[in-house]
CSV table of C-alpha atoms in Angstrom, one decimal:
chain,number,residue,atom,x,y,z
A,1,UNK,CA,17.0,22.8,-12.4
A,2,UNK,CA,18.9,25.7,-13.9
A,3,UNK,CA,17.2,29.1,-13.5
A,4,UNK,CA,17.4,31.4,-16.5
A,5,UNK,CA,17.0,35.1,-15.8
A,6,UNK,CA,16.3,37.9,-18.2
A,7,UNK,CA,18.2,41.1,-17.8
A,8,UNK,CA,15.3,43.5,-18.1
A,9,UNK,CA,13.4,46.1,-16.1
A,10,UNK,CA,10.8,44.7,-13.8
A,11,UNK,CA,8.7,46.1,-11.0
A,12,UNK,CA,11.2,44.9,-8.5
A,13,UNK,CA,15.0,45.7,-8.5
A,14,UNK,CA,17.0,42.7,-7.4
A,15,UNK,CA,19.5,44.0,-4.8
A,16,UNK,CA,20.5,40.4,-3.9
A,17,UNK,CA,22.3,40.1,-7.2
A,18,UNK,CA,24.8,42.9,-6.5
A,19,UNK,CA,25.5,41.9,-2.9
A,20,UNK,CA,24.4,38.5,-1.7
A,21,UNK,CA,25.9,39.1,1.8
A,22,UNK,CA,23.9,42.3,2.5
A,23,UNK,CA,21.2,41.8,5.1
A,24,UNK,CA,19.4,45.1,5.3
A,25,UNK,CA,18.1,47.6,2.7
A,26,UNK,CA,15.9,50.7,2.5
A,27,UNK,CA,13.2,51.5,0.0
A,28,UNK,CA,10.4,54.0,-0.5
A,29,UNK,CA,6.8,53.1,-0.9
A,30,UNK,CA,5.0,49.8,-1.0
A,31,UNK,CA,2.0,48.1,-2.5
A,32,UNK,CA,-0.3,45.7,-0.7
A,33,UNK,CA,-0.9,42.6,-2.8
A,34,UNK,CA,-1.4,38.9,-2.6
A,35,UNK,CA,0.3,35.8,-3.9
A,36,UNK,CA,-1.8,32.6,-4.4
A,37,UNK,CA,-4.3,33.9,-1.8
A,38,UNK,CA,-1.7,34.9,0.8
A,39,UNK,CA,-1.2,38.6,1.7
A,40,UNK,CA,2.0,40.1,0.4
A,41,UNK,CA,3.9,43.3,0.1
A,42,UNK,CA,5.5,44.5,-3.2
A,43,UNK,CA,8.5,46.9,-3.1
A,44,UNK,CA,10.4,48.8,-5.8
A,45,UNK,CA,13.6,47.0,-4.8
A,46,UNK,CA,14.5,44.2,-2.4
A,47,UNK,CA,17.2,42.0,-1.0
A,48,UNK,CA,14.7,39.1,-0.5
A,49,UNK,CA,15.3,36.3,-3.0
A,50,UNK,CA,12.1,34.8,-4.4
A,51,UNK,CA,11.8,31.0,-4.7
A,52,UNK,CA,13.2,29.7,-8.0
A,53,UNK,CA,15.8,27.5,-9.7
A,54,UNK,CA,15.3,24.9,-7.0
A,55,UNK,CA,16.2,27.5,-4.2
A,56,UNK,CA,13.7,28.4,-1.5
A,57,UNK,CA,12.7,32.0,-1.0
A,58,UNK,CA,14.1,34.3,1.7
A,59,UNK,CA,12.4,35.2,5.0
A,60,UNK,CA,12.8,38.1,7.4
A,61,UNK,CA,11.1,41.3,8.4
A,62,UNK,CA,10.0,44.5,6.9
A,63,UNK,CA,9.4,47.7,9.0
A,64,UNK,CA,7.1,50.3,7.6
A,65,UNK,CA,6.4,53.4,9.8
A,66,UNK,CA,6.8,51.5,13.0
A,67,UNK,CA,4.7,48.5,11.8
A,68,UNK,CA,6.7,45.3,11.8
A,69,UNK,CA,5.8,42.7,9.2
A,70,UNK,CA,7.1,39.1,9.3
A,71,UNK,CA,8.0,37.8,5.9
A,72,UNK,CA,7.4,34.1,5.9
A,73,UNK,CA,8.4,33.5,2.2
A,74,UNK,CA,9.3,35.3,-1.0
A,75,UNK,CA,7.8,34.4,-4.4
A,76,UNK,CA,7.8,35.9,-7.9
A,77,UNK,CA,4.8,36.0,-10.2
A,78,UNK,CA,4.7,35.5,-14.0
A,79,UNK,CA,5.2,39.3,-14.5
A,80,UNK,CA,8.4,39.2,-12.6
A,81,UNK,CA,7.0,41.0,-9.6
A,82,UNK,CA,8.5,39.9,-6.3
A,83,UNK,CA,6.0,39.2,-3.5
A,84,UNK,CA,7.1,39.4,0.2
A,85,UNK,CA,4.6,36.9,1.5
A,86,UNK,CA,3.5,37.9,5.0
A,87,UNK,CA,3.1,35.5,7.9
A,88,UNK,CA,-0.1,37.3,9.0
A,89,UNK,CA,-2.7,39.6,7.5
A,90,UNK,CA,-1.5,43.2,7.4
A,91,UNK,CA,-2.8,45.5,10.1
A,92,UNK,CA,-5.2,48.4,9.1
A,93,UNK,CA,-2.5,51.0,9.7
A,94,UNK,CA,-0.5,49.5,6.8
A,95,UNK,CA,-3.2,50.5,4.3
A,96,UNK,CA,-2.7,54.1,5.2
A,97,UNK,CA,1.1,53.8,5.0
A,98,UNK,CA,0.8,52.2,1.6
A,99,UNK,CA,-0.9,55.3,0.2
A,100,UNK,CA,2.3,57.4,0.7
A,101,UNK,CA,4.6,57.1,-2.2
A,102,UNK,CA,7.6,58.1,-0.1
A,103,UNK,CA,6.8,55.9,2.9
A,104,UNK,CA,10.1,54.7,4.3
A,105,UNK,CA,10.6,50.9,4.2
A,106,UNK,CA,13.4,49.0,5.9
A,107,UNK,CA,13.9,45.3,5.2
A,108,UNK,CA,16.0,42.7,7.0
A,109,UNK,CA,16.5,39.2,5.7
A,110,UNK,CA,17.1,36.1,7.8
A,111,UNK,CA,20.9,36.1,7.4
A,112,UNK,CA,21.4,32.5,8.6
A,113,UNK,CA,18.8,31.3,6.1
A,114,UNK,CA,20.4,33.3,3.3
A,115,UNK,CA,23.9,32.0,4.0
A,116,UNK,CA,22.6,28.5,4.2
A,117,UNK,CA,20.9,28.9,0.8
A,118,UNK,CA,24.1,30.4,-0.7
A,119,UNK,CA,26.2,27.5,0.5
A,120,UNK,CA,23.9,24.8,-0.7
A,121,UNK,CA,23.2,26.4,-4.0
A,122,UNK,CA,26.9,26.9,-4.8
A,123,UNK,CA,27.5,23.4,-3.6
A,124,UNK,CA,24.8,22.1,-6.0
A,125,UNK,CA,26.5,23.7,-8.9
A,126,UNK,CA,29.8,22.2,-7.9
A,127,UNK,CA,28.4,18.8,-7.2
A,128,UNK,CA,26.5,18.7,-10.5
A,129,UNK,CA,29.8,19.5,-12.3
A,130,UNK,CA,31.7,16.9,-10.3
A,131,UNK,CA,29.2,14.1,-11.0
A,132,UNK,CA,29.2,15.0,-14.7
A,133,UNK,CA,33.0,14.9,-14.8
A,134,UNK,CA,33.5,11.8,-12.6
A,135,UNK,CA,30.5,9.7,-13.6
A,136,UNK,CA,29.2,11.2,-16.9
A,137,UNK,CA,25.9,11.9,-15.3
A,138,UNK,CA,24.0,15.1,-16.3
A,139,UNK,CA,21.9,16.9,-13.7
A,140,UNK,CA,18.3,17.1,-14.9
A,141,UNK,CA,16.8,18.9,-11.9
A,142,UNK,CA,17.6,20.0,-8.4
A,143,UNK,CA,15.7,20.8,-5.2
A,144,UNK,CA,17.3,22.7,-2.4
A,145,UNK,CA,14.8,22.0,0.4
A,146,UNK,CA,14.6,23.2,4.0
A,147,UNK,CA,16.0,19.9,5.3
A,148,UNK,CA,17.5,18.0,2.4
A,149,UNK,CA,19.0,18.9,-1.0
A,150,UNK,CA,18.9,16.7,-4.1
A,151,UNK,CA,20.0,16.5,-7.6
A,152,UNK,CA,18.4,14.1,-10.1
A,153,UNK,CA,20.9,12.8,-12.7
A,154,UNK,CA,20.3,11.2,-16.0
A,155,UNK,CA,21.5,7.7,-15.1
A,156,UNK,CA,19.6,5.0,-13.2
A,157,UNK,CA,22.5,4.2,-10.9
A,158,UNK,CA,26.1,5.1,-10.1
A,159,UNK,CA,28.8,3.1,-8.4
A,160,UNK,CA,29.8,4.1,-4.9
A,161,UNK,CA,33.3,4.7,-6.2
A,162,UNK,CA,32.0,7.2,-8.8
A,163,UNK,CA,30.1,9.1,-6.0
A,164,UNK,CA,33.1,9.1,-3.8
A,165,UNK,CA,35.3,10.6,-6.5
A,166,UNK,CA,32.7,13.2,-7.2
A,167,UNK,CA,32.5,14.1,-3.5
A,168,UNK,CA,36.3,14.3,-3.3
A,169,UNK,CA,36.4,16.6,-6.3
A,170,UNK,CA,33.8,18.9,-4.9
A,171,UNK,CA,35.6,19.2,-1.6
A,172,UNK,CA,38.9,19.8,-3.3
A,173,UNK,CA,37.3,22.8,-5.1
A,174,UNK,CA,35.9,24.0,-1.7
A,175,UNK,CA,39.3,23.7,0.0
A,176,UNK,CA,41.0,25.5,-2.9
A,177,UNK,CA,38.7,28.5,-2.1
A,178,UNK,CA,38.4,29.6,-5.7
A,179,UNK,CA,36.3,32.7,-6.7
A,180,UNK,CA,32.7,32.5,-7.6
A,181,UNK,CA,31.3,35.4,-9.6
A,182,UNK,CA,28.2,36.4,-11.6
A,183,UNK,CA,27.9,38.2,-14.8
A,184,UNK,CA,25.5,39.1,-17.7
A,185,UNK,CA,27.5,38.2,-20.7
A,186,UNK,CA,26.8,39.6,-24.2
A,187,UNK,CA,25.3,37.1,-26.7
A,188,UNK,CA,28.7,36.7,-28.3
A,189,UNK,CA,30.4,36.0,-24.9
A,190,UNK,CA,27.6,33.6,-24.0
A,191,UNK,CA,28.1,31.7,-27.2
A,192,UNK,CA,31.8,31.2,-26.4
A,193,UNK,CA,31.2,29.9,-22.9
A,194,UNK,CA,31.6,26.2,-22.0
A,195,UNK,CA,28.2,26.1,-20.2
A,196,UNK,CA,27.3,22.9,-18.2
A,197,UNK,CA,23.7,23.4,-19.3
A,198,UNK,CA,22.6,25.5,-22.2
A,199,UNK,CA,20.0,28.3,-21.6
A,200,UNK,CA,16.7,28.7,-23.4
A,201,UNK,CA,17.8,30.8,-26.4
A,202,UNK,CA,14.5,32.6,-26.5
A,203,UNK,CA,15.4,34.1,-23.1
A,204,UNK,CA,19.1,34.3,-23.9
A,205,UNK,CA,18.3,37.1,-26.3
A,206,UNK,CA,17.1,39.3,-23.3
A,207,UNK,CA,20.2,38.5,-21.3
A,208,UNK,CA,21.2,35.5,-19.1
A,209,UNK,CA,22.9,35.7,-15.7
A,210,UNK,CA,25.8,33.2,-15.5
A,211,UNK,CA,27.5,31.9,-12.4
A,212,UNK,CA,31.1,30.9,-12.7
A,213,UNK,CA,33.1,28.8,-10.2
A,214,UNK,CA,36.5,29.8,-11.5
A,215,UNK,CA,38.3,27.1,-13.4
A,216,UNK,CA,35.5,24.5,-12.7
A,217,UNK,CA,31.9,25.3,-13.7
A,218,UNK,CA,29.9,27.8,-15.7
A,219,UNK,CA,26.1,27.7,-15.4
A,220,UNK,CA,23.2,30.1,-16.0
A,221,UNK,CA,21.4,30.8,-12.7
A,222,UNK,CA,19.5,33.5,-11.0
A,223,UNK,CA,20.1,32.4,-7.4
A,224,UNK,CA,22.2,33.6,-4.6
A,225,UNK,CA,25.7,32.1,-4.3
A,226,UNK,CA,28.9,32.3,-2.3
A,227,UNK,CA,31.6,34.6,-3.6
A,228,UNK,CA,34.3,32.0,-2.9
A,229,UNK,CA,34.0,28.2,-2.7
A,230,UNK,CA,35.6,28.2,0.8
A,231,UNK,CA,32.4,29.7,2.1
A,232,UNK,CA,30.6,26.4,1.3
A,233,UNK,CA,32.5,24.7,4.1
A,234,UNK,CA,32.0,21.1,3.1
A,235,UNK,CA,29.8,19.0,0.8
A,236,UNK,CA,28.7,15.5,1.7
A,237,UNK,CA,26.6,13.0,-0.3
A,238,UNK,CA,24.3,11.4,2.2
A,239,UNK,CA,22.1,9.1,0.1
A,240,UNK,CA,20.8,7.9,-3.3
A,241,UNK,CA,17.5,6.5,-4.6
A,242,UNK,CA,16.0,5.6,-7.9
A,243,UNK,CA,13.5,8.2,-9.1
A,244,UNK,CA,11.6,8.1,-12.4
A,245,UNK,CA,14.3,6.2,-14.2
A,246,UNK,CA,17.0,8.5,-12.9
A,247,UNK,CA,19.1,8.6,-9.8
A,248,UNK,CA,18.3,11.1,-7.0
A,249,UNK,CA,21.4,12.1,-5.0
A,250,UNK,CA,20.9,13.7,-1.6
A,251,UNK,CA,23.5,16.0,-0.2
A,252,UNK,CA,24.3,18.4,2.6
A,253,UNK,CA,26.6,21.5,2.5
A,254,UNK,CA,27.7,24.2,4.8
A,255,UNK,CA,26.3,24.2,8.3
A,256,UNK,CA,23.9,21.4,7.3
A,257,UNK,CA,26.8,19.1,6.7
A,258,UNK,CA,28.2,19.8,10.1
A,259,UNK,CA,24.9,19.3,11.9
A,260,UNK,CA,24.3,16.1,10.0
A,261,UNK,CA,27.8,14.7,10.7
A,262,UNK,CA,27.4,15.6,14.4
A,263,UNK,CA,24.0,13.9,14.6
A,264,UNK,CA,25.3,10.8,13.0
A,265,UNK,CA,28.3,10.8,15.3
A,266,UNK,CA,26.1,11.1,18.4
A,267,UNK,CA,24.0,8.1,17.2
A,268,UNK,CA,27.1,6.0,16.6
A,269,UNK,CA,28.6,7.0,19.9
A,270,UNK,CA,25.4,6.1,21.8
A,271,UNK,CA,25.4,2.7,20.0
A,272,UNK,CA,29.1,2.2,20.8
A,273,UNK,CA,28.4,2.9,24.5
A,274,UNK,CA,25.5,0.5,24.6
A,275,UNK,CA,27.7,-2.2,23.0
A,276,UNK,CA,30.6,-1.3,25.3
A,277,UNK,CA,33.0,-0.9,22.4
A,278,UNK,CA,34.8,1.9,20.5
A,279,UNK,CA,33.0,3.8,17.7
A,280,UNK,CA,35.1,2.0,15.1
A,281,UNK,CA,34.4,-1.4,16.6
A,282,UNK,CA,30.6,-1.0,16.2
A,283,UNK,CA,30.4,-2.9,12.9
A,284,UNK,CA,32.2,-5.9,14.3
A,285,UNK,CA,30.1,-5.8,17.5
A,286,UNK,CA,26.9,-5.7,15.5
A,287,UNK,CA,28.0,-8.6,13.3
A,288,UNK,CA,28.7,-10.6,16.5
A,289,UNK,CA,25.2,-9.7,17.8
A,290,UNK,CA,23.5,-10.8,14.6
A,291,UNK,CA,25.4,-14.1,14.7
A,292,UNK,CA,24.4,-14.7,18.3
A,293,UNK,CA,20.8,-13.7,17.6
A,294,UNK,CA,20.6,-16.1,14.7
A,295,UNK,CA,21.8,-18.9,16.9
A,296,UNK,CA,19.4,-18.0,19.7
A,297,UNK,CA,16.5,-17.9,17.2
A,298,UNK,CA,17.4,-21.4,16.0
A,299,UNK,CA,17.4,-22.6,19.5
A,300,UNK,CA,14.1,-20.8,20.3
A,301,UNK,CA,12.4,-22.3,17.2
A,302,UNK,CA,13.5,-25.8,18.3
A,303,UNK,CA,12.3,-25.2,21.8
A,304,UNK,CA,9.0,-23.7,20.5
A,305,UNK,CA,8.5,-26.7,18.2
A,306,UNK,CA,9.2,-29.2,21.0
A,307,UNK,CA,6.8,-27.4,23.4
A,308,UNK,CA,4.1,-27.2,20.8
A,309,UNK,CA,4.4,-30.9,20.0
A,310,UNK,CA,4.0,-31.8,23.7
A,311,UNK,CA,1.1,-29.5,24.2
A,312,UNK,CA,-0.6,-30.6,21.0
A,313,UNK,CA,-0.2,-34.2,22.0
A,314,UNK,CA,-1.9,-33.5,25.3
A,315,UNK,CA,-4.8,-31.7,23.6
A,316,UNK,CA,-5.3,-34.3,20.9
A,317,UNK,CA,-5.5,-37.0,23.5
A,318,UNK,CA,-8.9,-35.6,24.5
A,319,UNK,CA,-10.3,-35.0,21.0
A,320,UNK,CA,-12.5,-37.5,19.2
A,321,UNK,CA,-10.9,-39.0,16.1
A,322,UNK,CA,-12.4,-40.1,12.8
A,323,UNK,CA,-14.9,-37.2,12.4
A,324,UNK,CA,-14.4,-33.5,11.4
A,325,UNK,CA,-14.0,-31.5,14.6
A,326,UNK,CA,-13.2,-27.9,15.7
A,327,UNK,CA,-10.9,-27.2,18.6
A,328,UNK,CA,-10.2,-23.8,20.1
A,329,UNK,CA,-7.2,-23.0,22.3
A,330,UNK,CA,-6.4,-19.8,24.1
A,331,UNK,CA,-2.8,-19.0,24.7
A,332,UNK,CA,-2.7,-15.4,26.0
A,333,UNK,CA,1.0,-15.3,26.7
A,334,UNK,CA,2.1,-16.7,23.3
A,335,UNK,CA,3.4,-14.6,20.5
A,336,UNK,CA,2.3,-15.0,16.9
A,337,UNK,CA,5.2,-17.3,16.0
A,338,UNK,CA,4.3,-19.6,18.8
A,339,UNK,CA,0.6,-19.6,17.8
A,340,UNK,CA,1.6,-20.6,14.3
A,341,UNK,CA,3.8,-23.5,15.5
A,342,UNK,CA,1.1,-24.8,17.8
A,343,UNK,CA,-1.6,-24.5,15.1
A,344,UNK,CA,0.6,-26.4,12.7
A,345,UNK,CA,1.2,-29.2,15.2
A,346,UNK,CA,-2.5,-29.6,16.0
A,347,UNK,CA,-3.5,-29.5,12.3
A,348,UNK,CA,-1.4,-32.6,11.7
A,349,UNK,CA,-4.5,-34.4,12.7
A,350,UNK,CA,-6.4,-34.6,9.3
A,351,UNK,CA,-9.9,-34.1,10.5
A,352,UNK,CA,-9.4,-31.0,12.7
A,353,UNK,CA,-10.0,-27.3,12.2
A,354,UNK,CA,-7.9,-25.5,14.8
A,355,UNK,CA,-8.4,-22.0,16.2
A,356,UNK,CA,-5.5,-20.8,18.3
A,357,UNK,CA,-5.6,-17.3,19.9
A,358,UNK,CA,-3.2,-15.0,21.8
A,359,UNK,CA,-3.1,-11.4,23.0
A,360,UNK,CA,-1.1,-8.7,21.4
A,361,UNK,CA,1.0,-7.2,24.2
A,362,UNK,CA,1.1,-3.7,22.7
A,363,UNK,CA,-2.6,-3.2,21.7
A,364,UNK,CA,-4.5,-5.9,23.6
A,365,UNK,CA,-6.0,-7.2,20.4
A,366,UNK,CA,-7.0,-10.8,20.0
A,367,UNK,CA,-4.6,-12.5,17.5
A,368,UNK,CA,-5.7,-15.7,16.0
A,369,UNK,CA,-4.4,-18.5,13.7
A,370,UNK,CA,-6.9,-20.8,12.0
A,371,UNK,CA,-5.6,-23.9,10.3
A,372,UNK,CA,-7.2,-27.1,9.0
A,373,UNK,CA,-6.1,-30.7,8.8
A,374,UNK,CA,-5.2,-32.2,5.5
A,375,UNK,CA,-8.5,-33.9,4.7
A,376,UNK,CA,-10.8,-31.1,5.8
A,377,UNK,CA,-12.5,-28.9,3.2
A,378,UNK,CA,-13.0,-26.0,5.6
A,379,UNK,CA,-12.0,-22.6,4.0
A,380,UNK,CA,-9.9,-20.9,6.7
A,381,UNK,CA,-9.4,-17.7,4.7
A,382,UNK,CA,-13.1,-17.2,4.0
A,383,UNK,CA,-13.9,-18.0,7.7
A,384,UNK,CA,-11.5,-15.4,9.0
A,385,UNK,CA,-12.6,-12.7,6.5
A,386,UNK,CA,-16.3,-13.3,7.4
A,387,UNK,CA,-15.6,-13.2,11.2
A,388,UNK,CA,-13.4,-10.1,10.8
A,389,UNK,CA,-16.3,-8.3,9.1
A,390,UNK,CA,-18.7,-9.4,11.8
A,391,UNK,CA,-16.4,-8.7,14.7
A,392,UNK,CA,-14.9,-5.4,13.5
A,393,UNK,CA,-11.4,-7.0,13.0
A,394,UNK,CA,-9.2,-7.7,10.0
A,395,UNK,CA,-7.5,-10.7,8.5
A,396,UNK,CA,-7.5,-13.4,5.8
A,397,UNK,CA,-5.4,-16.0,4.2
A,398,UNK,CA,-5.5,-19.2,2.2
A,399,UNK,CA,-8.1,-22.0,2.5
A,400,UNK,CA,-5.6,-24.2,4.5
A,401,UNK,CA,-4.5,-21.5,6.9
A,402,UNK,CA,-5.4,-17.9,7.8
A,403,UNK,CA,-4.7,-15.2,10.4
A,404,UNK,CA,-6.5,-12.3,11.9
A,405,UNK,CA,-6.5,-9.5,14.5
A,406,UNK,CA,-9.8,-8.9,16.3
A,407,UNK,CA,-11.0,-6.6,19.1
A,408,UNK,CA,-10.0,-7.7,22.6
A,409,UNK,CA,-13.6,-8.4,23.6
A,410,UNK,CA,-14.0,-11.0,20.9
A,411,UNK,CA,-15.2,-14.3,22.3
A,412,UNK,CA,-13.2,-17.4,21.5
A,413,UNK,CA,-16.3,-19.5,22.2
A,414,UNK,CA,-18.3,-17.5,19.6
A,415,UNK,CA,-15.5,-18.0,17.1
A,416,UNK,CA,-15.5,-21.7,17.8
A,417,UNK,CA,-19.3,-21.9,17.4
A,418,UNK,CA,-19.1,-20.1,14.1
A,419,UNK,CA,-16.4,-22.4,12.9
A,420,UNK,CA,-18.4,-25.5,13.8
A,421,UNK,CA,-21.3,-24.1,11.7
A,422,UNK,CA,-19.0,-23.4,8.8
A,423,UNK,CA,-17.5,-26.9,9.1
A,424,UNK,CA,-20.9,-28.5,9.1
A,425,UNK,CA,-21.9,-26.4,6.0
A,426,UNK,CA,-18.7,-27.5,4.2
A,427,UNK,CA,-19.4,-31.2,5.0
A,428,UNK,CA,-23.0,-30.8,3.7
A,429,UNK,CA,-21.9,-29.3,0.5
A,430,UNK,CA,-19.7,-32.3,-0.2
A,431,UNK,CA,-22.6,-34.7,0.0
């Protein structure tokens, strides 16, 4: 979201506004404080940017009288005081140093982190403008995270062609290397600007900092930005998802765009190597694999059904007919699909309740399918649920068929005995 900054005197002078590329600074005096329960240091001036406007805070180090302090994060409180949040509790010597009003302080920000933030924040401004121009989608909020950056736009969906045009427009602005500058306009100047998003006028009276991408975008913002668009390097849209009735667009910029593109290329190259084809032939090779797999699955299903029919015939030849009966079959090497097929074939006999079990190759769990014949009133779902509770497993299903996953030590004989009792109870209830 846009960040609106008052031009007013606060306890902390913001050096990052005057020179976003500076990495070190010196100050006098410090105050030990805390931010949301974490120890912090407050200085009269700083280059450390505090989290705000969707941008993460800076990190780095502060040296005070030979004491090195690791700054893990930078935050600002409601009074406008910037807190350099420390990675660890301050050492006792720091309390003595804090008492000296002229104690020398030297700060160094994480330059790589800062430049990353400058690139993605400037890219966010440009992308929001491009999406507005090419797809009539207004940016409602933004988040520039440590691994992914997003903008939420005021439309539930956008066509791929719209996104492609927006991406092309952003990168054209990047390649044109136009100036990016910040200013605090007067109220009269602000009123005449073609702002992409209007500031809160209550804060505008105190002064608003405005970021201008020359000839392209003008937006109120207090973050750190590139001074020319060429410093962004590249902007890439990498994904979209629906979010609270809007569309969330994920993007990369700067070094992140390079790292992401390289990672994707490595994955694609590895896939191409395993398929023994060129990178650009991967889609065709995958399509062929899917077609072949579909054919093999059809053949496997047919073979599975034929085998199940033969095995079921052999089993049923030994089972009494004309009375309700439970049969239990262990098939340790069969997968769940095979168990389902076999249970279905056996349950074609109307009086039977069938329990077929196998072993999960990964976990060793007992996997079972329980299915009844057409004339049986046995409730398979209720039976599996009750046994899962008793055996420490899980499962359930419909009255006519259910499935479960039980501990490996579960006895098939015990399950069969329990099923016989349940079958007898169901027969009694029908009388």
